[in-house]
Coordinates of C-alpha atoms in Angstrom, one line a residue:
Chain A
M10 CA 0.0 0.0 0.0
V11 CA 2.7 2.4 1.0
A12 CA 4.8 1.3 -2.0
F13 CA 1.8 2.0 -4.2
V14 CA 1.3 5.5 -2.9
I15 CA 5.0 6.2 -3.3
S16 CA 5.1 4.8 -6.8
R17 CA 2.1 6.9 -7.8
L18 CA 3.8 10.0 -6.3
L19 CA 6.9 9.3 -8.3
Q20 CA 4.8 8.9 -11.5
A21 CA 3.2 12.3 -10.7
L22 CA 6.6 14.0 -10.6
P23 CA 7.2 14.1 -14.4
V24 CA 3.7 15.5 -14.9
L25 CA 4.4 18.3 -12.5
L26 CA 7.9 18.9 -14.1
V27 CA 6.4 19.3 -17.6
V28 CA 3.7 21.7 -16.3
A29 CA 6.5 23.6 -14.5
L30 CA 8.5 23.8 -17.8
I31 CA 5.4 25.2 -19.6
S32 CA 4.8 27.7 -16.8
F33 CA 8.5 28.7 -17.0
A34 CA 8.4 29.0 -20.7
L35 CA 5.6 31.6 -20.3
F36 CA 8.2 34.0 -18.9
T37 CA 10.4 33.6 -22.0
F38 CA 7.8 33.7 -24.7
V39 CA 5.1 36.0 -23.4
G40 CA 6.1 39.6 -23.2
D41 CA 9.3 41.1 -21.7
P42 CA 9.1 41.5 -18.0
V43 CA 12.1 43.8 -17.8
A44 CA 10.5 46.3 -20.2
A45 CA 7.3 46.0 -18.2
M46 CA 9.0 46.7 -14.9
L47 CA 11.3 49.6 -15.9
S48 CA 10.0 53.1 -16.2
Q49 CA 10.0 54.9 -19.6
D50 CA 13.2 56.9 -19.0
A51 CA 15.4 54.1 -17.6
S52 CA 19.0 53.9 -18.9
A53 CA 20.7 50.9 -20.4
A54 CA 22.7 50.5 -17.2
D55 CA 19.4 50.3 -15.2
R56 CA 18.2 47.7 -17.6
E57 CA 21.4 45.5 -17.2
N58 CA 21.2 45.9 -13.5
L59 CA 17.6 44.6 -13.4
V60 CA 18.4 41.8 -15.8
R61 CA 21.2 40.6 -13.4
L62 CA 19.0 41.1 -10.4
L63 CA 16.3 38.9 -11.9
G64 CA 18.9 36.3 -12.9
L65 CA 17.8 36.7 -16.6
D66 CA 21.5 36.7 -17.8
Q67 CA 21.9 33.1 -16.6
P68 CA 21.4 30.1 -19.0
W69 CA 17.8 28.8 -19.2
Y70 CA 18.4 25.6 -17.2
V71 CA 19.8 27.5 -14.3
Q72 CA 16.8 29.8 -14.4
F73 CA 14.5 26.8 -14.6
W74 CA 16.2 25.2 -11.6
K75 CA 15.8 28.4 -9.6
F76 CA 12.2 28.6 -10.7
I77 CA 11.5 25.1 -9.5
S78 CA 13.4 25.4 -6.2
N79 CA 11.5 28.6 -5.5
A80 CA 8.2 27.0 -6.4
V81 CA 8.8 24.1 -4.1
Q82 CA 9.2 26.6 -1.3
G83 CA 6.0 28.4 -2.4
E84 CA 7.9 31.3 -3.8
F85 CA 6.7 32.6 -7.1
G86 CA 8.0 36.1 -7.2
L87 CA 6.2 39.4 -7.4
S88 CA 3.0 40.0 -9.3
Y89 CA 3.8 42.4 -12.2
R90 CA 0.3 43.9 -11.9
L91 CA 0.0 44.3 -8.1
S92 CA 3.7 44.3 -7.1
R93 CA 2.9 41.9 -4.3
P94 CA 4.2 38.3 -3.6
V95 CA 2.2 35.9 -5.8
S96 CA 2.1 33.4 -2.9
S97 CA 0.2 35.7 -0.6
L98 CA -2.1 36.8 -3.5
I99 CA -3.0 33.1 -4.1
A100 CA -3.3 32.4 -0.4
E101 CA -5.8 35.2 -0.1
R102 CA -7.9 34.0 -3.0
A103 CA -7.7 30.2 -2.5
P104 CA -10.3 30.0 0.4
A105 CA -13.0 31.7 -1.8
T106 CA -12.4 29.3 -4.7
L107 CA -12.1 26.2 -2.4
E108 CA -15.3 27.0 -0.5
L109 CA -17.2 27.5 -3.7
A110 CA -15.8 24.4 -5.3
F111 CA -16.5 22.1 -2.3
C112 CA -20.1 23.5 -1.9
A113 CA -20.7 22.8 -5.6
A114 CA -19.1 19.3 -5.4
A115 CA -21.2 18.5 -2.3
M116 CA -24.3 19.6 -4.1
T117 CA -23.3 17.5 -7.2
L118 CA -22.8 14.3 -5.2
C119 CA -25.6 14.7 -2.7
I120 CA -28.2 15.4 -5.4
G121 CA -26.7 13.8 -8.5
V122 CA -26.0 10.4 -7.2
P123 CA -29.4 9.8 -5.6
L124 CA -31.1 11.1 -8.8
G125 CA -29.0 8.7 -10.8
I126 CA -30.0 5.8 -8.6
F127 CA -33.6 6.7 -8.8
T128 CA -33.7 7.1 -12.5
G129 CA -31.8 3.9 -12.9
I130 CA -34.1 1.8 -10.8
Y131 CA -37.3 3.3 -12.0
K132 CA -36.2 3.8 -15.5
D133 CA -39.7 3.7 -17.0
S134 CA -41.5 6.1 -14.6
W135 CA -42.5 9.5 -15.9
I136 CA -40.6 11.2 -13.1
S137 CA -37.4 9.6 -14.4
R138 CA -38.2 10.6 -18.0
L139 CA -38.8 14.2 -16.8
L140 CA -35.6 14.3 -14.8
L141 CA -33.6 13.0 -17.8
T142 CA -35.1 15.6 -20.1
V143 CA -34.3 18.4 -17.6
S144 CA -30.8 17.0 -17.2
L145 CA -30.3 17.3 -20.9
V146 CA -30.9 21.0 -20.6
G147 CA -28.4 21.1 -17.7
V148 CA -25.7 19.3 -19.7
S149 CA -26.1 21.6 -22.7
L150 CA -26.6 25.0 -21.1
P151 CA -23.4 27.0 -21.0
I152 CA -22.3 28.0 -17.5
F153 CA -22.2 31.7 -18.2
V154 CA -25.7 31.7 -19.6
L155 CA -27.0 29.8 -16.6
G156 CA -25.2 32.2 -14.2
M157 CA -26.6 35.3 -15.9
L158 CA -30.1 33.8 -16.0
L159 CA -29.9 33.0 -12.2
I160 CA -28.7 36.6 -11.6
L161 CA -31.5 38.0 -13.7
V162 CA -34.2 36.0 -11.8
F163 CA -33.0 35.8 -8.2
A164 CA -30.9 39.0 -7.9
V165 CA -32.4 41.5 -10.3
Q166 CA -36.1 40.6 -10.4
L167 CA -36.8 38.9 -7.1
G168 CA -34.0 40.6 -5.2
W169 CA -33.6 37.6 -2.9
L170 CA -29.8 37.0 -3.4
P171 CA -26.8 39.2 -4.1
S172 CA -25.6 39.2 -7.7
F173 CA -21.9 39.4 -7.0
G174 CA -19.1 39.2 -4.4
R175 CA -18.7 37.0 -1.4
G176 CA -20.6 38.8 1.3
E177 CA -19.1 39.2 4.7
T178 CA -16.3 36.9 5.6
V179 CA -14.8 35.8 8.9
Q180 CA -11.0 35.4 9.3
I181 CA -9.8 32.2 10.8
G182 CA -6.1 32.3 10.8
W183 CA -5.1 33.0 7.2
W184 CA -8.4 31.4 6.0
S185 CA -11.2 33.8 5.2
S186 CA -14.5 32.0 5.4
G187 CA -17.9 33.1 4.0
L188 CA -19.6 30.0 5.4
L189 CA -20.1 31.6 8.9
T190 CA -22.1 34.7 8.1
A191 CA -25.6 34.9 6.7
S192 CA -24.6 37.3 3.9
G193 CA -21.7 35.0 3.0
L194 CA -24.0 32.0 2.7
K195 CA -26.5 33.9 0.7
A196 CA -23.8 35.1 -1.7
L197 CA -22.6 31.5 -2.1
I198 CA -25.9 30.1 -3.3
L199 CA -26.1 31.3 -6.9
P200 CA -22.4 30.7 -7.9
A201 CA -22.5 27.2 -6.3
I202 CA -25.6 26.3 -8.2
T203 CA -24.2 27.7 -11.4
L204 CA -21.0 25.7 -10.9
A205 CA -22.8 22.5 -9.8
V206 CA -25.6 22.2 -12.4
F207 CA -23.5 20.9 -15.3
Q208 CA -21.6 18.4 -13.1
L209 CA -24.7 17.4 -11.3
T210 CA -26.6 16.5 -14.5
L211 CA -23.5 14.7 -15.8
I212 CA -23.1 12.6 -12.7
T213 CA -26.9 11.8 -12.7
R214 CA -26.7 10.5 -16.2
L215 CA -23.5 8.6 -15.5
V216 CA -24.9 6.9 -12.3
R217 CA -28.1 6.1 -14.2
A218 CA -26.2 4.5 -17.1
E219 CA -24.1 2.5 -14.7
M220 CA -27.0 1.3 -12.7
L221 CA -28.9 0.2 -15.8
E222 CA -25.8 -1.8 -16.8
V223 CA -25.2 -3.4 -13.4
L224 CA -28.9 -4.2 -12.9
R225 CA -28.8 -6.3 -16.0
T226 CA -25.9 -8.5 -14.8
D227 CA -26.2 -12.1 -13.7
Y228 CA -25.1 -11.5 -10.2
I229 CA -28.0 -9.1 -9.6
K230 CA -30.4 -11.6 -11.1
F231 CA -28.8 -14.2 -8.9
A232 CA -29.2 -11.9 -5.9
R233 CA -32.9 -11.7 -6.7
A234 CA -33.1 -15.5 -7.1
R235 CA -31.6 -15.7 -3.6
G236 CA -34.6 -13.8 -2.3
L237 CA -32.7 -10.7 -1.1
S238 CA -34.6 -7.5 -0.4
N239 CA -34.8 -4.9 -3.2
R240 CA -33.1 -2.4 -0.8
S241 CA -30.1 -4.7 -0.3
I242 CA -29.9 -5.5 -4.1
N243 CA -30.2 -1.9 -5.2
F244 CA -28.0 -0.2 -2.6
G245 CA -25.8 -3.0 -1.4
H246 CA -25.1 -5.0 -4.6
A247 CA -25.9 -2.7 -7.5
L248 CA -24.7 0.7 -6.3
K249 CA -21.4 -0.5 -5.1
N250 CA -20.6 -2.0 -8.5
T251 CA -21.3 1.3 -10.1
L252 CA -18.8 3.1 -7.9
V253 CA -15.5 2.6 -9.8
P254 CA -16.5 4.6 -12.9
V255 CA -18.4 7.1 -10.7
I256 CA -15.4 7.8 -8.5
T257 CA -13.2 8.3 -11.6
I258 CA -15.6 10.9 -13.1
A259 CA -16.4 12.5 -9.7
G260 CA -12.6 13.0 -9.1
L261 CA -12.0 14.6 -12.5
Q262 CA -15.1 16.7 -11.9
L263 CA -13.8 18.0 -8.6
G264 CA -10.6 19.0 -10.2
G265 CA -12.5 20.6 -13.0
I266 CA -14.7 22.5 -10.6
I267 CA -11.6 24.0 -8.9
A268 CA -9.7 24.7 -12.0
F269 CA -12.5 25.9 -14.2
A270 CA -14.4 27.9 -11.7
I271 CA -13.0 30.8 -13.7
V272 CA -16.2 31.4 -15.7
T273 CA -18.4 31.2 -12.7
E274 CA -16.1 33.5 -10.7
T275 CA -16.0 36.0 -13.5
V276 CA -19.8 36.1 -13.9
F277 CA -20.3 36.6 -10.1
Q278 CA -17.2 38.7 -9.5
W279 CA -16.3 36.0 -7.0
P280 CA -12.9 37.0 -5.4
G281 CA -11.3 33.6 -6.0
M282 CA -8.3 32.2 -7.8
G283 CA -10.1 31.9 -11.1
F284 CA -11.0 35.5 -11.1
L285 CA -7.5 36.4 -10.2
F286 CA -6.2 34.3 -13.1
I287 CA -8.5 36.0 -15.6
Q288 CA -7.4 39.5 -14.4
S289 CA -3.8 38.3 -14.6
V290 CA -4.2 37.1 -18.2
G291 CA -5.6 40.5 -19.1
A292 CA -2.5 42.2 -17.7
A293 CA 0.0 39.6 -18.9
D294 CA 0.9 39.0 -15.2
I295 CA 3.1 36.0 -15.9
P296 CA 4.2 35.0 -12.3
V297 CA 0.5 34.7 -11.2
M298 CA -0.4 32.7 -14.3
A299 CA 2.6 30.4 -13.8
A300 CA 1.8 29.8 -10.1
Y301 CA -1.9 29.1 -10.9
L302 CA -1.0 26.6 -13.6
L303 CA 1.3 24.7 -11.2
L304 CA -1.2 24.8 -8.4
I305 CA -4.0 23.4 -10.5
S306 CA -1.8 20.6 -11.8
L307 CA -0.9 19.8 -8.3
V308 CA -4.6 19.7 -7.4
F309 CA -5.3 17.2 -10.3
V310 CA -2.4 15.0 -9.2
V311 CA -3.6 14.9 -5.6
I312 CA -7.2 14.1 -6.7
N313 CA -6.0 11.3 -9.0
L314 CA -4.1 9.8 -6.2
A315 CA -7.2 9.9 -4.0
V316 CA -9.2 8.3 -6.8
D317 CA -6.7 5.5 -7.1
L318 CA -6.8 4.9 -3.4
L319 CA -10.6 4.8 -3.4
Y320 CA -10.6 2.1 -6.2
Y321 CA -8.6 0.0 -3.8
A322 CA -11.2 0.5 -1.1
V323 CA -14.0 -0.4 -3.4
D324 CA -12.8 -3.2 -5.6
P325 CA -11.0 -6.2 -4.1
R326 CA -9.9 -7.4 -7.6
L327 CA -7.6 -4.5 -7.9
R328 CA -6.1 -5.2 -4.5
A329 CA -5.3 -8.8 -5.6
Q330 CA -3.3 -7.7 -8.7
R331 CA -0.7 -5.8 -6.7
Chain B
M111 CA -46.7 -32.9 -5.8
L112 CA -44.2 -30.4 -4.9
L113 CA -44.4 -28.3 -8.0
E114 CA -47.1 -28.3 -10.6
V115 CA -47.0 -26.3 -13.8
K116 CA -50.3 -26.2 -15.6
D117 CA -50.8 -25.0 -19.1
L118 CA -48.1 -22.3 -18.7
R119 CA -48.0 -19.6 -21.4
V120 CA -45.3 -17.0 -21.6
E121 CA -45.5 -14.1 -24.1
F122 CA -43.2 -11.4 -25.2
P123 CA -44.9 -8.3 -26.6
T124 CA -42.7 -6.8 -29.3
R125 CA -43.1 -4.1 -31.9
R126 CA -44.2 -6.6 -34.5
G127 CA -46.7 -8.4 -32.4
V128 CA -46.8 -10.8 -29.5
L129 CA -44.4 -13.7 -29.5
T130 CA -45.4 -16.8 -27.6
A131 CA -42.3 -18.2 -26.1
L132 CA -44.0 -20.9 -24.0
N133 CA -47.3 -22.5 -25.0
G134 CA -49.3 -24.9 -22.9
V135 CA -46.4 -26.2 -20.8
S136 CA -47.5 -28.7 -18.1
F137 CA -45.5 -30.9 -15.8
S138 CA -45.0 -31.7 -12.2
I139 CA -42.1 -32.4 -9.9
A140 CA -42.4 -34.7 -6.8
P141 CA -40.4 -34.0 -3.6
G142 CA -36.8 -35.1 -4.0
E143 CA -37.3 -35.8 -7.7
V144 CA -34.8 -34.8 -10.4
L145 CA -36.6 -33.6 -13.5
G146 CA -34.3 -33.1 -16.5
V147 CA -35.5 -30.6 -19.1
V148 CA -33.8 -30.8 -22.5
G149 CA -34.1 -29.2 -25.9
E150 CA -32.3 -27.0 -28.4
S151 CA -31.4 -23.4 -27.7
G152 CA -34.6 -21.3 -27.8
A153 CA -36.9 -24.2 -27.1
G154 CA -38.0 -22.5 -23.9
K155 CA -36.2 -24.6 -21.2
S156 CA -34.5 -21.7 -19.5
M157 CA -37.6 -19.6 -19.8
T158 CA -39.6 -22.3 -18.0
G159 CA -37.2 -22.1 -15.1
A160 CA -37.2 -18.3 -15.1
A161 CA -41.0 -18.3 -15.0
I162 CA -41.0 -20.7 -12.0
I163 CA -38.8 -18.4 -9.9
G164 CA -40.6 -15.4 -11.1
L165 CA -37.6 -13.8 -12.9
L166 CA -38.7 -13.6 -16.5
E167 CA -36.8 -10.8 -18.3
P168 CA -39.2 -8.0 -19.0
P169 CA -41.1 -7.5 -21.2
G170 CA -41.7 -11.3 -21.0
R171 CA -44.7 -12.2 -18.9
I172 CA -46.9 -15.1 -17.9
A173 CA -50.0 -14.8 -20.0
G174 CA -51.8 -17.9 -18.9
G175 CA -51.7 -21.0 -16.8
E176 CA -50.7 -21.7 -13.2
I177 CA -47.7 -22.5 -11.2
L178 CA -48.4 -24.2 -7.9
L179 CA -45.9 -24.9 -5.1
E180 CA -47.4 -27.5 -2.7
G181 CA -50.8 -26.6 -4.0
R182 CA -50.5 -22.9 -3.6
R183 CA -50.3 -20.6 -6.7
I184 CA -47.0 -18.7 -6.9
D185 CA -47.2 -17.2 -10.4
N186 CA -49.4 -14.2 -9.4
L187 CA -47.9 -13.4 -6.0
P188 CA -46.9 -9.8 -5.1
L189 CA -43.2 -9.2 -5.2
A190 CA -42.7 -9.2 -1.4
E191 CA -44.4 -12.6 -1.1
M192 CA -42.4 -14.0 -4.0
R193 CA -39.2 -12.8 -2.4
K194 CA -39.9 -15.1 0.6
I195 CA -40.2 -18.0 -1.8
R196 CA -37.0 -17.3 -3.8
G197 CA -34.0 -18.8 -2.0
K198 CA -36.1 -20.1 0.9
R199 CA -38.3 -22.6 -1.0
I200 CA -37.0 -22.5 -4.6
G201 CA -33.3 -22.0 -5.1
A202 CA -31.6 -21.3 -8.3
I203 CA -28.3 -22.1 -10.0
F204 CA -27.2 -20.2 -13.1
Q205 CA -25.1 -21.1 -16.0
D206 CA -21.9 -19.1 -15.7
P207 CA -20.3 -19.2 -12.2
L208 CA -17.9 -16.4 -13.3
T209 CA -20.7 -13.9 -13.5
T210 CA -23.3 -15.1 -10.9
L211 CA -21.3 -14.0 -7.8
N212 CA -21.0 -10.4 -6.8
P213 CA -17.3 -9.6 -7.4
L214 CA -17.2 -7.0 -4.6
Y215 CA -18.3 -9.1 -1.6
T216 CA -16.6 -12.1 0.0
I217 CA -18.4 -15.4 -0.5
G218 CA -18.9 -15.6 3.2
R219 CA -20.8 -12.3 3.2
Q220 CA -23.0 -13.5 0.3
L221 CA -23.8 -16.8 2.1
V222 CA -24.6 -15.0 5.4
E223 CA -26.8 -12.4 3.8
T224 CA -28.8 -15.1 1.9
M225 CA -29.3 -17.2 5.1
Q226 CA -30.2 -14.1 7.2
A227 CA -32.7 -13.0 4.6
H228 CA -34.7 -16.2 5.2
L229 CA -33.7 -17.7 8.6
P230 CA -33.5 -16.2 12.1
L231 CA -29.8 -16.5 12.5
S232 CA -27.3 -14.4 14.4
D233 CA -24.1 -13.2 12.6
A234 CA -22.0 -15.8 14.4
E235 CA -24.5 -18.7 13.7
A236 CA -24.8 -17.7 10.1
R237 CA -21.1 -17.6 9.7
Q238 CA -20.7 -21.1 11.3
R239 CA -23.3 -22.4 8.9
A240 CA -21.7 -20.7 6.0
I241 CA -18.4 -22.6 6.8
G242 CA -20.4 -25.8 7.1
W243 CA -22.0 -25.3 3.7
L244 CA -18.7 -24.5 2.0
E245 CA -17.4 -27.8 3.5
Q246 CA -20.5 -29.6 2.2
V247 CA -19.8 -28.4 -1.3
G248 CA -16.2 -29.4 -1.1
I249 CA -14.3 -26.2 -0.7
P250 CA -11.0 -27.1 0.9
A251 CA -10.0 -25.1 4.0
A252 CA -13.5 -23.6 4.2
A253 CA -12.9 -21.7 7.4
Q254 CA -10.1 -19.7 5.8
R255 CA -11.6 -19.4 2.4
I256 CA -14.9 -18.0 3.6
D257 CA -13.4 -14.5 3.6
A258 CA -12.0 -14.8 0.1
Y259 CA -13.5 -12.9 -2.9
P260 CA -15.1 -14.7 -5.9
H261 CA -12.1 -13.9 -8.2
Q262 CA -9.8 -15.9 -5.9
F263 CA -11.6 -19.1 -6.9
S264 CA -11.6 -21.2 -10.1
G265 CA -14.7 -21.6 -12.2
G266 CA -15.5 -25.1 -10.7
M267 CA -15.0 -23.8 -7.2
R268 CA -17.2 -20.8 -7.9
Q269 CA -20.0 -23.1 -9.1
R270 CA -19.6 -25.0 -5.8
V271 CA -20.1 -21.7 -4.0
V272 CA -23.1 -21.0 -6.2
I273 CA -24.5 -24.4 -5.2
A274 CA -23.9 -23.6 -1.5
L275 CA -25.7 -20.3 -2.0
A276 CA -28.7 -22.1 -3.7
L277 CA -28.9 -24.6 -0.9
C278 CA -28.1 -22.6 2.2
A279 CA -31.6 -21.5 3.0
E280 CA -32.7 -25.2 2.5
P281 CA -35.2 -24.9 -0.4
Q282 CA -37.4 -27.8 -1.4
L283 CA -36.7 -27.2 -5.1
I284 CA -33.7 -26.0 -7.1
V285 CA -34.0 -24.7 -10.6
A286 CA -30.6 -25.4 -12.1
D287 CA -30.2 -23.7 -15.5
E288 CA -27.3 -25.3 -17.4
P289 CA -25.2 -25.6 -14.2
T290 CA -22.3 -27.3 -16.0
T291 CA -22.3 -25.8 -19.4
A292 CA -19.7 -23.2 -18.7
L293 CA -17.3 -25.7 -17.0
D294 CA -14.5 -27.9 -18.1
V295 CA -15.7 -31.5 -18.9
S296 CA -13.6 -32.9 -16.1
I297 CA -15.2 -30.5 -13.6
Q298 CA -18.8 -31.1 -15.0
A299 CA -18.9 -34.6 -13.7
Q300 CA -17.8 -33.5 -10.2
I301 CA -20.4 -30.7 -10.1
I302 CA -23.2 -33.1 -11.2
A303 CA -22.2 -35.7 -8.7
L304 CA -22.2 -33.0 -6.0
L305 CA -25.6 -31.7 -7.0
K306 CA -27.0 -35.2 -7.0
R307 CA -25.5 -36.1 -3.6
L308 CA -26.7 -32.9 -1.9
A309 CA -30.2 -33.2 -3.4
R310 CA -30.5 -36.7 -2.1
E311 CA -29.2 -35.8 1.4
Q312 CA -31.4 -32.7 1.7
R313 CA -34.4 -34.3 -0.1
T314 CA -34.3 -31.4 -2.5
A315 CA -36.0 -31.7 -5.8
I316 CA -34.1 -30.4 -8.9
M317 CA -35.3 -29.1 -12.2
L318 CA -32.2 -29.6 -14.3
V319 CA -32.2 -27.6 -17.5
T320 CA -29.6 -28.6 -19.9
H321 CA -29.0 -29.5 -23.5
D322 CA -26.6 -32.3 -22.5
M323 CA -28.3 -35.7 -22.8
G324 CA -25.4 -37.3 -21.0
V325 CA -25.9 -35.2 -17.9
I326 CA -29.6 -36.0 -18.0
A327 CA -29.1 -39.7 -18.4
E328 CA -26.7 -39.6 -15.5
T329 CA -28.8 -37.5 -13.1
A330 CA -32.4 -37.3 -13.8
D331 CA -35.3 -39.5 -12.7
R332 CA -37.6 -38.2 -15.4
V333 CA -37.0 -36.0 -18.4
A334 CA -39.1 -33.5 -20.4
V335 CA -38.1 -32.8 -24.0
M336 CA -39.0 -29.3 -25.2
Y337 CA -39.5 -28.1 -28.7
A338 CA -40.6 -24.6 -29.9
G339 CA -42.0 -23.6 -26.5
R340 CA -43.8 -26.9 -25.8
I341 CA -43.1 -30.1 -24.0
I342 CA -43.3 -32.8 -26.7
E343 CA -42.4 -35.8 -24.6
I344 CA -42.0 -36.5 -20.9
G345 CA -41.4 -39.7 -19.1
P346 CA -38.9 -41.8 -17.0
V347 CA -35.4 -41.1 -18.2
R348 CA -34.6 -44.7 -19.1
Q349 CA -37.7 -45.0 -21.3
V350 CA -37.1 -41.7 -23.1
V351 CA -33.5 -42.5 -23.8
R352 CA -34.1 -46.1 -25.0
H353 CA -37.6 -46.0 -26.4
A354 CA -38.3 -42.5 -27.4
Q355 CA -41.9 -42.1 -28.6
H356 CA -41.8 -38.7 -30.3
P357 CA -40.0 -38.6 -33.6
Y358 CA -38.1 -35.5 -32.5
T359 CA -36.8 -37.2 -29.3
A360 CA -36.0 -40.3 -31.4
G361 CA -34.0 -38.1 -33.8
L362 CA -32.2 -36.4 -30.8
M363 CA -31.2 -39.8 -29.4
A364 CA -30.0 -41.1 -32.8
S365 CA -27.8 -38.1 -33.2
I366 CA -25.7 -39.0 -30.1
P367 CA -22.6 -40.8 -31.5
P368 CA -22.3 -44.4 -30.2
L369 CA -19.0 -45.1 -28.5
D370 CA -18.9 -48.8 -29.3
R371 CA -18.8 -48.7 -33.1
K372 CA -17.6 -46.5 -35.9
V373 CA -20.3 -44.6 -37.9
E374 CA -19.7 -43.0 -41.3
R375 CA -22.1 -40.2 -40.8
L376 CA -23.9 -39.0 -37.7
A377 CA -27.7 -39.1 -37.8
Q378 CA -29.2 -35.6 -37.9
I379 CA -32.6 -34.0 -38.0
D380 CA -33.0 -32.0 -41.2
G381 CA -34.0 -28.4 -41.0
S382 CA -34.1 -26.3 -37.8
M383 CA -36.5 -25.3 -35.1
P384 CA -39.1 -22.7 -36.3
R385 CA -38.8 -19.1 -35.1
L386 CA -41.3 -18.1 -32.5
N387 CA -43.1 -15.9 -35.0
A388 CA -43.4 -18.6 -37.6
I389 CA -44.5 -21.7 -35.7
P390 CA -46.5 -23.8 -38.2
P391 CA -50.1 -24.7 -37.4
G392 CA -50.6 -28.1 -36.1
C393 CA -47.6 -30.0 -34.8
P394 CA -44.6 -27.6 -34.6
F395 CA -42.3 -30.4 -35.6
S396 CA -44.3 -31.4 -38.7
P397 CA -42.1 -29.7 -41.3
R398 CA -39.1 -31.8 -40.2
C399 CA -40.8 -35.0 -39.2
P400 CA -40.1 -38.1 -41.2
H401 CA -43.5 -39.6 -40.2
V402 CA -45.6 -36.6 -41.0
F403 CA -49.1 -37.1 -42.3
E404 CA -52.1 -34.9 -43.0
R405 CA -53.4 -34.6 -39.5
C406 CA -50.1 -33.2 -38.2
R407 CA -50.3 -30.2 -40.4
V408 CA -53.7 -29.1 -39.3
S409 CA -54.2 -29.8 -35.7
R410 CA -51.9 -29.6 -32.7
P411 CA -51.3 -32.8 -30.7
E412 CA -51.4 -32.6 -26.9
L413 CA -49.3 -34.9 -24.7
M414 CA -50.9 -38.4 -24.8
P415 CA -49.8 -41.8 -23.4
A416 CA -47.3 -43.4 -25.7
G417 CA -45.5 -46.5 -24.6
A418 CA -44.0 -45.9 -21.2
T419 CA -43.9 -42.1 -21.7
D420 CA -46.2 -39.3 -22.8
A421 CA -45.7 -37.8 -26.2
A422 CA -47.4 -35.0 -28.2
C423 CA -47.6 -36.9 -31.4
W424 CA -50.6 -38.0 -33.5
L425 CA -48.8 -41.3 -34.3
H426 CA -49.9 -42.5 -30.9
D427 CA -53.5 -41.6 -31.4
Q428 CA -53.9 -44.6 -33.6
P429 CA -54.4 -48.0 -31.9
G430 CA -51.2 -50.1 -32.2
A431 CA -49.0 -47.4 -33.8
S432 CA -45.5 -46.4 -32.7
A433 CA -42.8 -44.1 -33.9

């Protein structure tokens, strides 16, 4: 088990290195940071000074090594746009994105999986057909359209919920939480729904398809022939057999929710990492973009590891092959 | 009688009309008796078994007739009532042991949950009994193997586990649908011997569905031969094998290669079984029958006494005639 975790971590290293290389390449190919940092009337000597200070006169592999060793220590340099350390910018924004992502993920799983089970078991009832039709809308509606529709109805016309921002937050150490105040919770509802709807409908359809598949198998028929209760067949035997593909997709979705909250955060002016990233792209703020890229790849690597470990917990056949 | 099936009719509604998969199937099984059911693929043998345990694949449904277990109708029971019969009074064994066990649970858990669904047993008692059953069906080191998963067993061992699962709530009847077809020939004999021994010890009746005449001759007390959704001959196994009265059964027996002499060419029955949507009027076997005459093409024969068996053939409606 420990050997497995270590080997997966070792496999993740090349992935992270390649992403680091791409992030690093951004500095070289996108814009000239020296020109951006110097004032209009700087002399050639000033310029050379700055180049030496930034280490830009070194060969690329030395620079890359420095980039990586800094990144490992959480050091990504100064933001061009805000002239503040990138690490503290991201630390400020991360709680907003993570709270939004986990609320959306919780909504996805707590609603999507039961709906999938229901529509799988009662595949011919009219409620299932209705849910499936509605889910088709959810799958095909672009996130930004949904976000704006929600704002239009619940913020502009009904005035029940705020249309942007995070509301009041409470500081717990370095973590700023919007989950503890009424206005923070209210502000979370619309963006969380917006972010969750697509994933929710996807997971519903996936769980349904898997349930239909599993309910057709011989071992479910045999479980019926053994006289087990429907409850035990549907939830004990069938659901557990659908879990491996569901875990895979749910893991990817969680990564996707964190990484691609960009659109939702932009629509709702949500002060998270995605919004920060979009602003940085606009200003060619390379250090922030590079740090964001690395962070997201790390998130995916960690989630994939967690997914692999969950396979082990669910399916004994995988345990045996090791 | 333990089980009586009377005039059973199973239909499948399809887009192009209703297909009748079973038509007028009647037979009975006595306590402790082994009834073999043979026939070609699609003759309706497995479907008869599925109808008895109430697990016809939708949209298939029982459209007529009755199934009685110890005199009580079970074909129209509500689901919750039927659930108490499955496993507890009628057990089932399926064809492919590689797919009948849930891969994610240990065999012990599957045995325990089956017993606890039907018998008032504590966890410890159920586990003890589960080990006992595994020993009964010949799993070596049962006490250790009980916590193993299905994939850790070979096909033959898994079928033994399936047999234990079918027997563990002590049913009076087991519907075994091709229990040896998916196994190696050398394992087949072991599994059949095991099934036979346990049925005798537990006084369990078996409905043994197979297309293997060898298995039937070895195991069954009586045999029913099915053709195109009907039983066309039923009788004591010895009589049916040696003195088949229906031309189809006779053809089947003739097509088994004899071991004691060399034959140039195996006997075969010309043509093939009609599709369910194109069953000819009269006797369904009439287009292939070497003894066909006018009456066979117009009216359908029911089972009638013929020699030591019952056969659905007009040849036996004439005094002194035989196939």
